[in-house]
Amino acid sequence: MSNGNDEKVLLIPKIENGIVIDHIPAGLGVRVLEVLRAWPGLSGEILTLGCNLQSTRMGCKDMIKLWMPDLPTRLVEHICLVSPGATVKRIEGYHVAHRYVAVSPAEIRGLARCRNPACVTNHERDACTRFVATDETHRRFRCVFCERVFALEDLELVLT
Ligand SMILES: [Zn+2]
């Protein structure tokens, strides 16, 4: 009898050193990939993306492994915005050396564009956008400048 689980694990080999972005909701791995690709200096990094992996916790999940020593905090924040609940770990010598605090933030600064065309942040070149969560679930955010409220998934994430 072959062990199906082992075969699936082999598709994404264990890494000795690097970054693991785990527990990405199935289907959102591609969005995380887009964020990584858009990050300055990261477009050429070696990575693997696993889709629809089995997870005892989530049923189905995506996972990304990166061959790089560290991730900037802002990039981790950005990853957690597009992929709520993802866990980000740094691996050294096959062991977890560091677990990034991966909660969606109560405040989003400079990572999203306001969708209100009249908002001042869309008219001043150097304006840094700022959104504040409207409740403790951090799923809805209010633009500090125009007061308009957006669902997290409706915010247009950008790197500024
Ligand atoms: Zn606004």
Short mmCIF file of C-alpha atoms and ligand atoms in Angstrom, two decimals:
data_model
loop_
_atom_site.label_atom_id
_atom_site.label_comp_id
_atom_site.label_asym_id
_atom_site.label_seq_id
_atom_site.Cartn_x
_atom_site.Cartn_y
_atom_site.Cartn_z
CA MET A 1 0.00 0.00 0.00
CA SER A 2 1.39 3.36 -0.90
CA ASN A 3 1.01 6.14 1.60
CA GLY A 4 -0.72 8.99 -0.18
CA ASN A 5 0.21 11.55 2.42
CA ASP A 6 3.92 10.88 2.11
CA GLU A 7 3.77 11.29 -1.64
CA LYS A 8 2.07 14.64 -1.31
CA VAL A 9 4.64 15.84 1.21
CA LEU A 10 7.41 14.93 -1.21
CA LEU A 11 6.05 17.43 -3.74
CA ILE A 12 7.16 20.17 -1.37
CA PRO A 13 10.44 19.03 0.15
CA LYS A 14 11.51 19.97 3.66
CA ILE A 15 13.88 22.89 3.57
CA GLU A 16 17.03 23.20 5.66
CA ASN A 17 17.02 26.99 5.73
CA GLY A 18 14.47 29.49 4.53
CA ILE A 19 10.97 30.80 5.01
CA VAL A 20 7.75 28.80 5.15
CA ILE A 21 4.41 30.52 4.64
CA ASP A 22 1.90 27.95 5.83
CA HIS A 23 -1.85 27.70 6.39
CA ILE A 24 -2.69 29.91 3.43
CA PRO A 25 -6.41 29.41 2.71
CA ALA A 26 -6.66 27.20 -0.40
CA GLY A 27 -6.76 29.32 -3.53
CA LEU A 28 -5.01 32.34 -2.00
CA GLY A 29 -1.48 31.03 -2.54
CA VAL A 30 -1.39 32.70 -5.92
CA ARG A 31 -2.23 36.07 -4.34
CA VAL A 32 0.60 35.64 -1.85
CA LEU A 33 2.85 34.77 -4.76
CA GLU A 34 1.87 38.03 -6.48
CA VAL A 35 2.78 39.98 -3.35
CA LEU A 36 6.18 38.26 -3.18
CA ARG A 37 6.83 38.84 -6.88
CA ALA A 38 5.95 42.52 -6.57
CA TRP A 39 8.23 43.09 -3.60
CA PRO A 40 11.42 44.92 -4.62
CA GLY A 41 14.32 42.50 -4.92
CA LEU A 42 12.21 39.39 -4.47
CA SER A 43 11.13 38.70 -8.04
CA GLY A 44 14.07 36.37 -8.65
CA GLU A 45 13.98 34.36 -5.43
CA ILE A 46 13.65 30.57 -5.64
CA LEU A 47 10.35 29.41 -4.20
CA THR A 48 7.85 26.60 -4.35
CA LEU A 49 4.09 26.96 -4.18
CA GLY A 50 1.95 24.05 -3.08
CA CYS A 51 -1.77 24.22 -3.72
CA ASN A 52 -4.64 22.25 -2.18
CA LEU A 53 -2.45 20.43 0.33
CA GLN A 54 -4.21 18.46 3.03
CA SER A 55 -4.38 20.11 6.39
CA THR A 56 -5.86 18.59 9.53
CA ARG A 57 -6.75 22.09 10.70
CA MET A 58 -8.15 23.60 7.53
CA GLY A 59 -9.05 20.70 5.24
CA CYS A 60 -7.24 22.25 2.30
CA LYS A 61 -4.47 24.81 2.26
CA ASP A 62 -1.75 26.38 0.15
CA MET A 63 1.86 26.69 1.23
CA ILE A 64 4.90 28.60 -0.03
CA LYS A 65 8.55 27.90 0.72
CA LEU A 66 11.21 30.47 -0.01
CA TRP A 67 14.96 30.07 -0.12
CA MET A 68 15.84 33.28 1.63
CA PRO A 69 17.14 34.08 5.11
CA ASP A 70 14.53 36.56 6.33
CA LEU A 71 11.39 38.51 5.44
CA PRO A 72 10.83 42.23 6.09
CA THR A 73 8.11 42.88 8.70
CA ARG A 74 6.06 44.93 6.25
CA LEU A 75 6.08 42.07 3.77
CA VAL A 76 4.82 39.68 6.47
CA GLU A 77 2.01 42.18 7.23
CA HIS A 78 1.15 42.36 3.58
CA ILE A 79 1.06 38.56 3.28
CA CYS A 80 -1.31 38.35 6.23
CA LEU A 81 -3.59 40.93 4.64
CA VAL A 82 -4.05 38.96 1.44
CA SER A 83 -4.08 35.64 3.29
CA PRO A 84 -5.73 35.91 6.71
CA GLY A 85 -4.60 33.24 9.15
CA ALA A 86 -1.37 32.38 7.35
CA THR A 87 1.58 31.47 9.54
CA VAL A 88 5.08 32.57 8.61
CA LYS A 89 8.10 30.75 9.98
CA ARG A 90 11.85 31.02 9.52
CA ILE A 91 13.57 27.64 9.26
CA GLU A 92 17.19 27.05 10.25
CA GLY A 93 18.72 23.57 10.16
CA TYR A 94 15.28 22.04 9.48
CA HIS A 95 13.86 23.56 12.67
CA VAL A 96 11.62 26.55 13.30
CA ALA A 97 13.97 29.32 14.39
CA HIS A 98 11.40 32.12 14.42
CA ARG A 99 7.65 32.51 14.14
CA TYR A 100 6.56 35.82 12.71
CA VAL A 101 3.62 37.41 14.48
CA ALA A 102 1.10 37.00 11.72
CA VAL A 103 -2.09 38.76 12.66
CA SER A 104 -3.92 41.09 10.35
CA PRO A 105 -3.08 44.52 11.72
CA ALA A 106 -5.52 46.98 13.27
CA GLU A 107 -4.06 49.65 11.04
CA ILE A 108 -2.90 49.51 7.44
CA ARG A 109 -0.39 52.17 6.48
CA GLY A 110 0.73 52.63 2.90
CA LEU A 111 -0.21 49.11 1.84
CA ALA A 112 -3.55 49.82 0.22
CA ARG A 113 -5.08 52.37 -2.09
CA CYS A 114 -8.36 54.08 -1.21
CA ARG A 115 -11.11 53.18 -3.65
CA ASN A 116 -12.89 56.48 -3.20
CA PRO A 117 -11.90 58.44 -6.34
CA ALA A 118 -12.47 61.73 -4.49
CA CYS A 119 -10.23 60.76 -1.58
CA VAL A 120 -7.32 63.14 -1.05
CA THR A 121 -4.90 60.19 -1.02
CA ASN A 122 -5.65 59.65 -4.71
CA HIS A 123 -4.73 63.23 -5.57
CA GLU A 124 -1.63 63.96 -3.56
CA ARG A 125 1.38 62.17 -4.94
CA ASP A 126 3.15 61.64 -1.65
CA ALA A 127 0.10 60.88 0.46
CA CYS A 128 0.54 57.77 2.57
CA THR A 129 -2.79 55.97 2.91
CA ARG A 130 -3.99 54.91 6.32
CA PHE A 131 -6.90 52.63 7.21
CA VAL A 132 -8.08 51.76 10.71
CA ALA A 133 -10.06 48.62 11.59
CA THR A 134 -13.66 49.37 12.55
CA ASP A 135 -13.90 46.43 14.97
CA GLU A 136 -11.80 43.75 16.64
CA THR A 137 -12.16 41.25 13.79
CA HIS A 138 -10.06 43.51 11.56
CA ARG A 139 -12.13 42.67 8.51
CA ARG A 140 -13.46 46.19 7.82
CA PHE A 141 -11.32 49.29 7.59
CA ARG A 142 -12.08 53.01 7.55
CA CYS A 143 -9.99 55.40 5.48
CA VAL A 144 -8.63 58.00 7.90
CA PHE A 145 -8.82 60.68 5.20
CA CYS A 146 -12.26 60.28 3.63
CA GLU A 147 -13.98 58.19 6.35
CA ARG A 148 -15.23 55.66 3.85
CA VAL A 149 -15.38 52.05 5.12
CA PHE A 150 -14.17 49.09 3.07
CA ALA A 151 -14.19 45.34 3.56
CA LEU A 152 -10.64 44.04 3.75
CA GLU A 153 -11.08 42.01 0.56
CA ASP A 154 -12.21 45.15 -1.29
CA LEU A 155 -9.09 47.13 -0.43
CA GLU A 156 -6.74 47.41 -3.34
CA LEU A 157 -3.39 46.35 -1.91
CA VAL A 158 -0.35 48.14 -3.26
CA LEU A 159 3.28 48.46 -2.37
CA THR A 160 4.19 52.04 -1.65
ZN ZN B 1 -10.03 57.56 1.40
#
